[in-house]
Short mmCIF file of C-alpha atoms and ligand atoms in Angstrom, two decimals:
data_model
loop_
_atom_site.label_atom_id
_atom_site.label_comp_id
_atom_site.label_asym_id
_atom_site.label_seq_id
_atom_site.Cartn_x
_atom_site.Cartn_y
_atom_site.Cartn_z
CA UNK A 1 -0.09 -0.19 0.34
CA UNK A 2 0.98 3.49 -0.77
CA UNK A 3 1.56 5.61 2.39
CA UNK A 4 3.12 8.82 1.45
CA UNK A 5 6.43 10.56 0.58
CA UNK A 6 8.46 10.29 3.41
CA UNK A 7 8.67 6.43 3.24
CA UNK A 8 8.53 6.14 -0.31
CA UNK A 9 11.67 8.46 -0.82
CA UNK A 10 13.17 8.10 2.84
CA UNK A 11 16.61 7.69 1.21
CA UNK A 12 16.56 11.12 -0.47
CA UNK A 13 15.19 13.31 2.19
CA UNK A 14 16.33 14.37 5.55
CA UNK A 15 14.55 11.37 7.64
CA UNK A 16 16.25 10.43 11.03
CA UNK A 17 15.03 7.10 13.35
CA UNK A 18 13.60 10.08 15.18
CA UNK A 19 11.41 11.80 12.56
CA UNK A 20 7.78 10.85 12.94
CA UNK A 21 6.43 8.78 10.10
CA UNK A 22 3.46 11.22 9.15
CA UNK A 23 1.52 10.67 5.95
CA UNK A 24 -1.87 11.55 4.54
CA UNK A 25 -0.90 9.31 1.09
CA UNK A 26 0.32 12.51 -0.19
CA UNK A 27 2.52 12.79 -3.63
CA UNK A 28 2.12 9.58 -6.00
CA UNK A 29 0.19 12.29 -8.46
CA UNK A 30 -0.88 11.33 -11.94
CA UNK A 31 0.91 12.46 -15.05
CA UNK A 32 -1.91 12.91 -17.47
CA UNK A 33 -1.24 12.75 -21.18
CA UNK A 34 -2.86 16.06 -22.55
CA UNK A 35 -3.91 14.37 -26.01
CA UNK A 36 -6.26 17.42 -27.63
CA UNK A 37 -3.56 20.24 -26.45
CA UNK A 38 -0.93 18.06 -27.33
CA UNK A 39 -2.16 17.66 -31.22
CA UNK A 40 -3.47 21.39 -31.12
CA UNK A 41 0.29 22.67 -30.04
CA UNK A 42 2.52 20.09 -31.85
CA UNK A 43 4.37 18.73 -28.74
CA UNK A 44 3.97 16.10 -26.42
CA UNK A 45 2.61 17.61 -23.41
CA UNK A 46 1.38 16.34 -19.90
CA UNK A 47 0.08 17.88 -16.89
CA UNK A 48 1.40 16.75 -13.30
CA UNK A 49 -2.05 16.67 -11.61
CA UNK A 50 -1.04 18.33 -8.08
CA UNK A 51 -4.45 19.06 -7.13
CA UNK A 52 -4.99 15.58 -6.12
CA UNK A 53 -3.28 15.64 -3.01
CA UNK A 54 -4.84 15.07 -0.23
CA UNK A 55 -5.45 18.74 0.56
CA UNK A 56 -5.80 19.55 -3.06
CA UNK A 57 -2.46 20.92 -3.76
CA UNK A 58 1.34 20.74 -4.06
CA UNK A 59 1.89 22.23 -0.63
CA UNK A 60 1.22 18.81 0.94
CA UNK A 61 4.71 17.46 -0.38
CA UNK A 62 6.39 20.16 1.57
CA UNK A 63 4.14 20.48 4.30
CA UNK A 64 4.31 16.56 5.51
CA UNK A 65 8.39 16.90 5.64
CA UNK A 66 8.06 20.43 7.35
CA UNK A 67 5.80 19.30 10.16
CA UNK A 68 7.45 16.07 10.49
CA UNK A 69 10.62 17.60 11.05
CA UNK A 70 9.21 20.45 13.54
CA UNK A 71 7.51 17.75 15.48
CA UNK A 72 11.20 15.68 15.50
CA UNK A 73 12.68 18.93 17.10
CA UNK A 74 9.92 19.41 19.69
CA UNK A 75 7.77 22.11 18.40
CA UNK A 76 4.32 21.80 19.52
CA UNK A 77 2.61 24.85 17.08
CA UNK A 78 3.54 25.86 13.58
CA UNK A 79 2.95 29.55 11.90
CA UNK A 80 2.59 30.44 7.96
CA UNK A 81 1.57 33.04 5.73
CA UNK A 82 -0.63 32.10 2.82
CA UNK A 83 -2.21 33.05 -0.16
CA UNK A 84 -4.32 29.59 0.91
CA UNK A 85 -3.17 26.64 -0.24
CA UNK A 86 -0.08 26.72 2.19
CA UNK A 87 -2.50 27.47 5.33
CA UNK A 88 -4.52 24.33 4.34
CA UNK A 89 -1.68 22.10 3.94
CA UNK A 90 -0.32 23.38 7.48
CA UNK A 91 -3.60 22.94 9.01
CA UNK A 92 -4.11 19.55 7.78
CA UNK A 93 -1.08 17.98 9.00
CA UNK A 94 -0.75 20.14 12.61
CA UNK A 95 -3.80 18.46 13.21
CA UNK A 96 -2.44 14.97 11.86
CA UNK A 97 0.38 15.63 14.05
CA UNK A 98 -1.42 16.52 16.94
CA UNK A 99 0.10 20.26 16.84
CA UNK A 100 -1.42 23.49 16.65
CA UNK A 101 -1.33 25.87 13.25
CA UNK A 102 -1.63 29.55 13.05
CA UNK A 103 -2.02 30.87 9.46
CA UNK A 104 -1.58 34.31 8.40
CA UNK A 105 -3.98 35.27 5.38
CA UNK A 106 -4.50 38.38 3.04
CA UNK A 107 -8.01 39.34 4.19
CA UNK A 108 -10.23 38.94 1.29
CA UNK A 109 -7.82 37.50 -1.28
CA UNK A 110 -8.00 33.95 -0.59
CA UNK A 111 -10.34 31.51 -2.52
CA UNK A 112 -13.24 30.10 -0.55
CA UNK A 113 -12.60 26.66 -0.52
CA UNK A 114 -8.94 27.33 0.75
CA UNK A 115 -10.39 29.36 3.48
CA UNK A 116 -12.98 26.58 4.44
CA UNK A 117 -10.26 23.81 4.55
CA UNK A 118 -8.19 25.78 7.24
CA UNK A 119 -11.53 26.22 9.36
CA UNK A 120 -12.39 22.39 8.69
CA UNK A 121 -8.93 21.25 9.80
CA UNK A 122 -9.16 23.71 12.83
CA UNK A 123 -6.25 26.26 12.34
CA UNK A 124 -6.01 29.46 14.05
CA UNK A 125 -7.00 32.10 11.21
CA UNK A 126 -5.37 35.26 11.33
CA UNK A 127 -6.45 37.68 8.60
CA UNK A 128 -4.36 41.01 8.24
CA UNK A 129 -5.10 44.00 5.94
CA UNK A 130 -1.91 43.60 4.29
CA UNK A 131 -1.04 41.28 1.05
CA UNK A 132 1.14 37.98 1.18
CA UNK A 133 4.00 39.50 1.35
CA UNK A 134 3.57 41.70 4.45
CA UNK A 135 1.97 38.65 5.95
CA UNK A 136 5.33 36.72 5.12
CA UNK A 137 7.16 39.26 6.68
CA UNK A 138 4.83 39.41 9.89
CA UNK A 139 5.57 35.79 10.35
CA UNK A 140 8.85 35.56 9.89
CA UNK A 141 9.23 38.17 12.54
CA UNK A 142 6.92 36.24 15.21
CA UNK A 143 8.85 33.20 14.43
CA UNK A 144 12.16 34.44 16.11
CA UNK A 145 10.76 35.78 19.31
CA UNK A 146 7.49 32.88 19.56
CA UNK A 147 7.80 29.31 20.27
CA UNK A 148 6.41 28.37 16.74
CA UNK A 149 8.09 26.43 13.62
CA UNK A 150 7.79 28.85 10.51
CA UNK A 151 6.87 26.63 7.95
CA UNK A 152 6.75 28.66 4.78
CA UNK A 153 9.06 27.72 2.13
CA UNK A 154 11.92 29.61 3.48
CA UNK A 155 12.10 26.33 5.80
CA UNK A 156 14.37 24.45 3.76
CA UNK A 157 12.59 20.96 4.57
CA UNK A 158 9.63 22.20 2.60
CA UNK A 159 11.74 22.23 -0.72
CA UNK A 160 13.11 18.79 0.70
CA UNK A 161 9.51 17.51 0.37
CA UNK A 162 8.45 19.29 -2.71
CA UNK A 163 11.40 18.21 -4.93
CA UNK A 164 9.91 14.44 -5.01
CA UNK A 165 7.70 15.69 -7.34
CA UNK A 166 10.34 15.89 -9.88
CA UNK A 167 11.41 12.33 -8.94
CA UNK A 168 7.98 11.07 -9.80
CA UNK A 169 7.83 12.66 -13.28
CA UNK A 170 10.95 11.14 -13.93
CA UNK A 171 9.71 7.70 -12.89
CA UNK A 172 6.47 8.34 -14.44
CA UNK A 173 7.80 9.27 -18.09
CA UNK A 174 10.72 6.99 -17.64
CA UNK A 175 13.19 9.83 -18.58
CA UNK A 176 13.08 13.63 -17.58
CA UNK A 177 11.21 16.12 -20.01
CA UNK A 178 12.59 18.62 -22.22
CA UNK A 179 10.65 21.28 -20.41
CA UNK A 180 9.01 21.70 -17.02
CA UNK A 181 6.60 24.60 -16.96
CA UNK A 182 5.38 25.57 -13.53
CA UNK A 183 3.58 28.72 -11.75
CA UNK A 184 6.09 31.10 -10.01
CA UNK A 185 4.71 32.73 -6.97
CA UNK A 186 7.19 32.80 -3.80
CA UNK A 187 9.44 30.93 -6.05
CA UNK A 188 9.79 27.83 -3.73
CA UNK A 189 8.13 25.35 -5.86
CA UNK A 190 10.36 26.21 -9.21
CA UNK A 191 13.53 25.72 -6.79
CA UNK A 192 12.49 22.47 -5.06
CA UNK A 193 11.81 20.68 -8.45
CA UNK A 194 15.23 22.13 -9.96
CA UNK A 195 16.62 20.38 -7.02
CA UNK A 196 14.96 17.46 -7.38
CA UNK A 197 15.91 17.06 -10.92
CA UNK A 198 19.58 17.50 -10.21
CA UNK A 199 19.52 14.52 -7.73
CA UNK A 200 17.71 12.07 -9.81
CA UNK A 201 20.55 12.93 -12.43
CA UNK A 202 22.99 12.28 -10.03
CA UNK A 203 21.40 9.06 -8.83
CA UNK A 204 19.56 7.55 -11.89
CA UNK A 205 21.17 9.39 -14.55
CA UNK A 206 18.38 10.99 -16.15
CA UNK A 207 18.95 14.09 -18.36
CA UNK A 208 18.03 17.63 -16.96
CA UNK A 209 14.99 19.41 -18.27
CA UNK A 210 14.66 23.43 -18.81
CA UNK A 211 12.57 25.16 -16.59
CA UNK A 212 10.18 27.77 -17.65
CA UNK A 213 8.61 29.42 -14.93
CA UNK A 214 5.59 31.91 -15.21
CA UNK A 215 4.44 34.70 -12.80
CA UNK A 216 1.31 36.45 -13.39
CA UNK A 217 1.80 39.90 -14.94
CA UNK A 218 0.44 41.83 -12.27
CA UNK A 219 2.79 40.07 -10.02
CA UNK A 220 5.71 39.55 -11.93
CA UNK A 221 8.73 40.87 -9.63
CA UNK A 222 11.53 38.50 -11.15
CA UNK A 223 10.20 39.23 -14.56
CA UNK A 224 11.09 43.05 -13.91
CA UNK A 225 13.64 42.72 -11.52
CA UNK A 226 12.03 44.40 -8.98
CA UNK A 227 9.53 43.89 -5.89
CA UNK A 228 6.12 44.52 -6.90
CA UNK A 229 4.69 46.96 -4.04
CA UNK A 230 0.83 46.13 -4.83
CA UNK A 231 0.39 42.52 -6.67
CA UNK A 232 -2.69 42.03 -8.70
CA UNK A 233 -3.80 39.17 -10.21
CA UNK A 234 -7.32 37.29 -10.85
CA UNK A 235 -4.87 34.30 -9.73
CA UNK A 236 -4.77 34.81 -6.13
CA UNK A 237 -2.27 31.79 -5.50
CA UNK A 238 0.67 33.90 -6.71
CA UNK A 239 -0.54 37.44 -5.96
CA UNK A 240 2.92 37.77 -4.16
CA UNK A 241 5.07 40.79 -5.45
CA UNK A 242 8.38 39.60 -3.34
CA UNK A 243 9.40 36.02 -3.78
CA UNK A 244 11.25 34.71 -0.96
CA UNK A 245 13.34 32.02 -2.74
CA UNK A 246 13.94 34.76 -5.93
CA UNK A 247 17.35 33.71 -6.05
CA UNK A 248 17.31 29.86 -6.25
CA UNK A 249 14.47 30.37 -8.83
CA UNK A 250 16.96 32.66 -11.14
CA UNK A 251 19.47 29.81 -10.84
CA UNK A 252 17.13 27.08 -11.80
CA UNK A 253 16.11 29.16 -14.84
CA UNK A 254 19.94 29.87 -15.90
CA UNK A 255 21.29 26.75 -14.86
CA UNK A 256 18.88 24.81 -16.96
CA UNK A 257 18.94 27.16 -19.53
CA UNK A 258 15.24 28.03 -19.09
CA UNK A 259 13.07 31.22 -18.84
CA UNK A 260 10.94 32.87 -16.41
CA UNK A 261 8.33 35.00 -18.33
CA UNK A 262 4.97 36.27 -17.34
CA UNK A 263 1.51 35.59 -18.62
CA UNK A 264 -1.65 37.83 -18.31
CA UNK A 265 -4.77 37.45 -16.57
CA UNK A 266 -6.87 36.78 -19.90
CA UNK A 267 -3.71 34.22 -20.85
CA UNK A 268 -4.25 32.61 -17.38
CA UNK A 269 -8.54 32.51 -17.80
CA UNK A 270 -7.86 31.11 -21.16
CA UNK A 271 -5.54 28.49 -20.26
CA UNK A 272 -8.09 27.75 -17.13
CA UNK A 273 -11.17 27.21 -19.14
CA UNK A 274 -9.30 25.35 -21.83
CA UNK A 275 -7.96 22.92 -19.76
CA UNK A 276 -11.24 21.78 -18.24
CA UNK A 277 -13.52 22.10 -21.05
CA UNK A 278 -11.11 19.98 -23.50
CA UNK A 279 -9.28 17.76 -21.37
CA UNK A 280 -11.23 17.54 -18.42
CA UNK A 281 -9.18 18.67 -15.80
CA UNK A 282 -10.26 21.42 -13.36
CA UNK A 283 -7.15 23.43 -11.82
CA UNK A 284 -7.18 26.67 -10.02
CA UNK A 285 -6.28 29.64 -11.92
CA UNK A 286 -3.00 30.13 -10.37
CA UNK A 287 -2.14 26.57 -11.86
CA UNK A 288 -3.32 27.54 -15.17
CA UNK A 289 -0.59 29.79 -15.29
CA UNK A 290 1.92 26.86 -16.65
CA UNK A 291 -0.14 26.01 -19.40
CA UNK A 292 -0.79 29.85 -20.49
CA UNK A 293 3.00 29.86 -20.04
CA UNK A 294 3.10 26.64 -22.52
CA UNK A 295 0.85 28.11 -25.07
CA UNK A 296 2.99 31.30 -25.05
CA UNK A 297 6.36 29.35 -25.50
CA UNK A 298 5.02 27.39 -28.25
CA UNK A 299 3.62 30.70 -29.91
CA UNK A 300 6.93 32.23 -29.29
CA UNK A 301 9.36 29.11 -30.47
CA UNK A 302 10.91 29.11 -26.56
CA UNK A 303 9.22 25.57 -26.83
CA UNK A 304 10.11 23.50 -30.19
CA UNK A 305 7.63 21.14 -31.99
CA UNK A 306 7.58 17.63 -30.71
CA UNK A 307 9.04 18.45 -27.51
CA UNK A 308 8.11 16.73 -24.18
CA UNK A 309 6.85 19.40 -22.08
CA UNK A 310 5.44 18.43 -18.53
CA UNK A 311 3.06 21.57 -17.34
CA UNK A 312 2.37 21.17 -13.14
CA UNK A 313 -0.99 21.87 -12.05
CA UNK A 314 -0.39 23.05 -8.96
CA UNK A 315 -3.74 23.04 -7.30
CA UNK A 316 -7.27 22.04 -7.55
CA UNK A 317 -9.97 23.97 -9.19
CA UNK A 318 -12.74 23.30 -6.29
CA UNK A 319 -10.25 25.26 -4.35
CA UNK A 320 -11.87 28.47 -6.05
CA UNK A 321 -15.41 27.88 -6.96
CA UNK A 322 -16.09 31.92 -7.28
CA UNK A 323 -13.47 32.38 -10.42
CA UNK A 324 -14.97 29.08 -11.68
CA UNK A 325 -18.53 30.48 -11.72
CA UNK A 326 -17.70 33.92 -12.51
CA UNK A 327 -15.47 33.25 -15.61
CA UNK A 328 -17.89 31.38 -17.33
CA UNK A 329 -20.51 32.57 -19.95
CA UNK A 330 -22.14 28.91 -19.59
CA UNK A 331 -25.64 29.64 -18.24
CA UNK A 332 -27.67 27.54 -15.80
CA UNK A 333 -30.91 25.91 -17.91
CA UNK A 334 -33.62 26.18 -14.87
CA UNK A 335 -36.33 23.53 -15.83
CA UNK A 336 -39.61 22.31 -14.02
CA UNK A 337 -41.48 20.16 -16.77
CA UNK A 338 -39.75 17.28 -18.10
CA UNK A 339 -41.66 17.86 -21.32
CA UNK A 340 -39.15 20.64 -21.44
CA UNK A 341 -35.99 18.68 -20.34
CA UNK A 342 -37.00 16.09 -23.34
CA UNK A 343 -37.28 18.99 -26.04
CA UNK A 344 -34.26 20.67 -24.66
CA UNK A 345 -32.13 17.43 -24.70
CA UNK A 346 -33.63 16.63 -28.28
CA UNK A 347 -32.27 19.77 -29.91
CA UNK A 348 -29.10 19.35 -28.21
CA UNK A 349 -28.32 15.51 -29.22
CA UNK A 350 -29.62 16.68 -32.92
CA UNK A 351 -27.04 19.13 -33.34
CA UNK A 352 -24.27 16.83 -32.45
N1 F0G B 401 0.09 27.47 -7.47
C1 F0G B 401 -0.53 27.24 -6.43
C2 F0G B 401 -2.20 26.80 -6.50
C3 F0G B 401 0.05 28.14 -5.51
O1 F0G B 401 -1.00 27.97 -4.27
C4 F0G B 401 1.25 28.57 -5.23
C5 F0G B 401 1.56 29.10 -3.87
C6 F0G B 401 2.17 28.60 -6.56
C7 F0G B 401 1.41 27.72 -7.38
C8 F0G B 401 3.10 29.18 -6.40
O2 F0G B 401 4.39 28.31 -5.84
O3 F0G B 401 5.32 30.06 -4.40
O4 F0G B 401 6.14 27.92 -4.59
O5 F0G B 401 6.34 29.64 -6.60
N2 F0G B 401 0.83 29.45 -3.02
C9 F0G B 401 1.58 29.73 -1.84
C10 F0G B 401 0.24 29.55 -0.49
C11 F0G B 401 2.20 31.14 -1.79
O6 F0G B 401 0.66 30.39 0.72
O7 F0G B 401 -0.53 28.55 -0.48
P1 F0G B 401 5.76 28.84 -5.29
#
């Protein structure tokens, strides 16, 4: 039986005999061939569907490791700043480990499903008037003086856990892809993947992909080369103006001969609708930034015809029902009469 990451990849992770075997069967997510999009784009495209992790995002990979180490080191509480997914994962794993989670979120700028998760798992939720960057600064300060373990991705155990997604991709494809496309917010995940691909190469002899990271245009600090004071994007997960792992992300880009570029909200929403309506995969807007980037890079030649590309779908679409409902032209057909339904169906089926 698959139990979780810490067990599966124990030889590749900082695990000692004192590390608790914390697990919610995280990781082991599918790599789904995107057949229609592959054909349309002229590449071999796969989606790494991280939205199928236990709390619905890739954060579970890093959080299981960070919380296990916090417990090993005697912590009774953890704290994080979050645009939503980190807080959901922190709350779940803290509960699992029997410790307390404090989560600090930007007021009003977190998707409803993520907030619901933090509430359900029983976190202590603190909302601040500022954005993610300000929340992160606050928790970093607090963790200096109070007895809580900081579990944002500035905690190196987070990246250790998250690098396992790169291992899985190499195992699933039986090689490394030519290109790994990934959304960039606080820039931890792109850094973790790059670490993972490099370690897998050392251990298993696989090649290295080019890393293509994508920020939202209204929050594109790395692309613009300066922090953004007031980041804005429909993709609230990556609404971040001063990424903590900025340097690591630039290293991943440069060492891999890749790119960090930006995608507009329009490109994000187009990709968001496309992958759901054409491939049957529902991702959250922040996750669609990677596919938006793939489409952009096929157009401008940064991805070449026939290349094998993995796009990381970092979070589940169910996390953000408001965007799903507000960003569609599809209307709900209200009918109480069976005859109306029959007529509606016949017209529809006849047109197929
Ligand atoms: N995709 C999703 C769905 C995310 O939630 C995040 C980050 C990212 C991509 C970007 O990853 O920060 O490692 O570059 N979410 C964080 C949070 C910031 O608080 O949940 P990154």
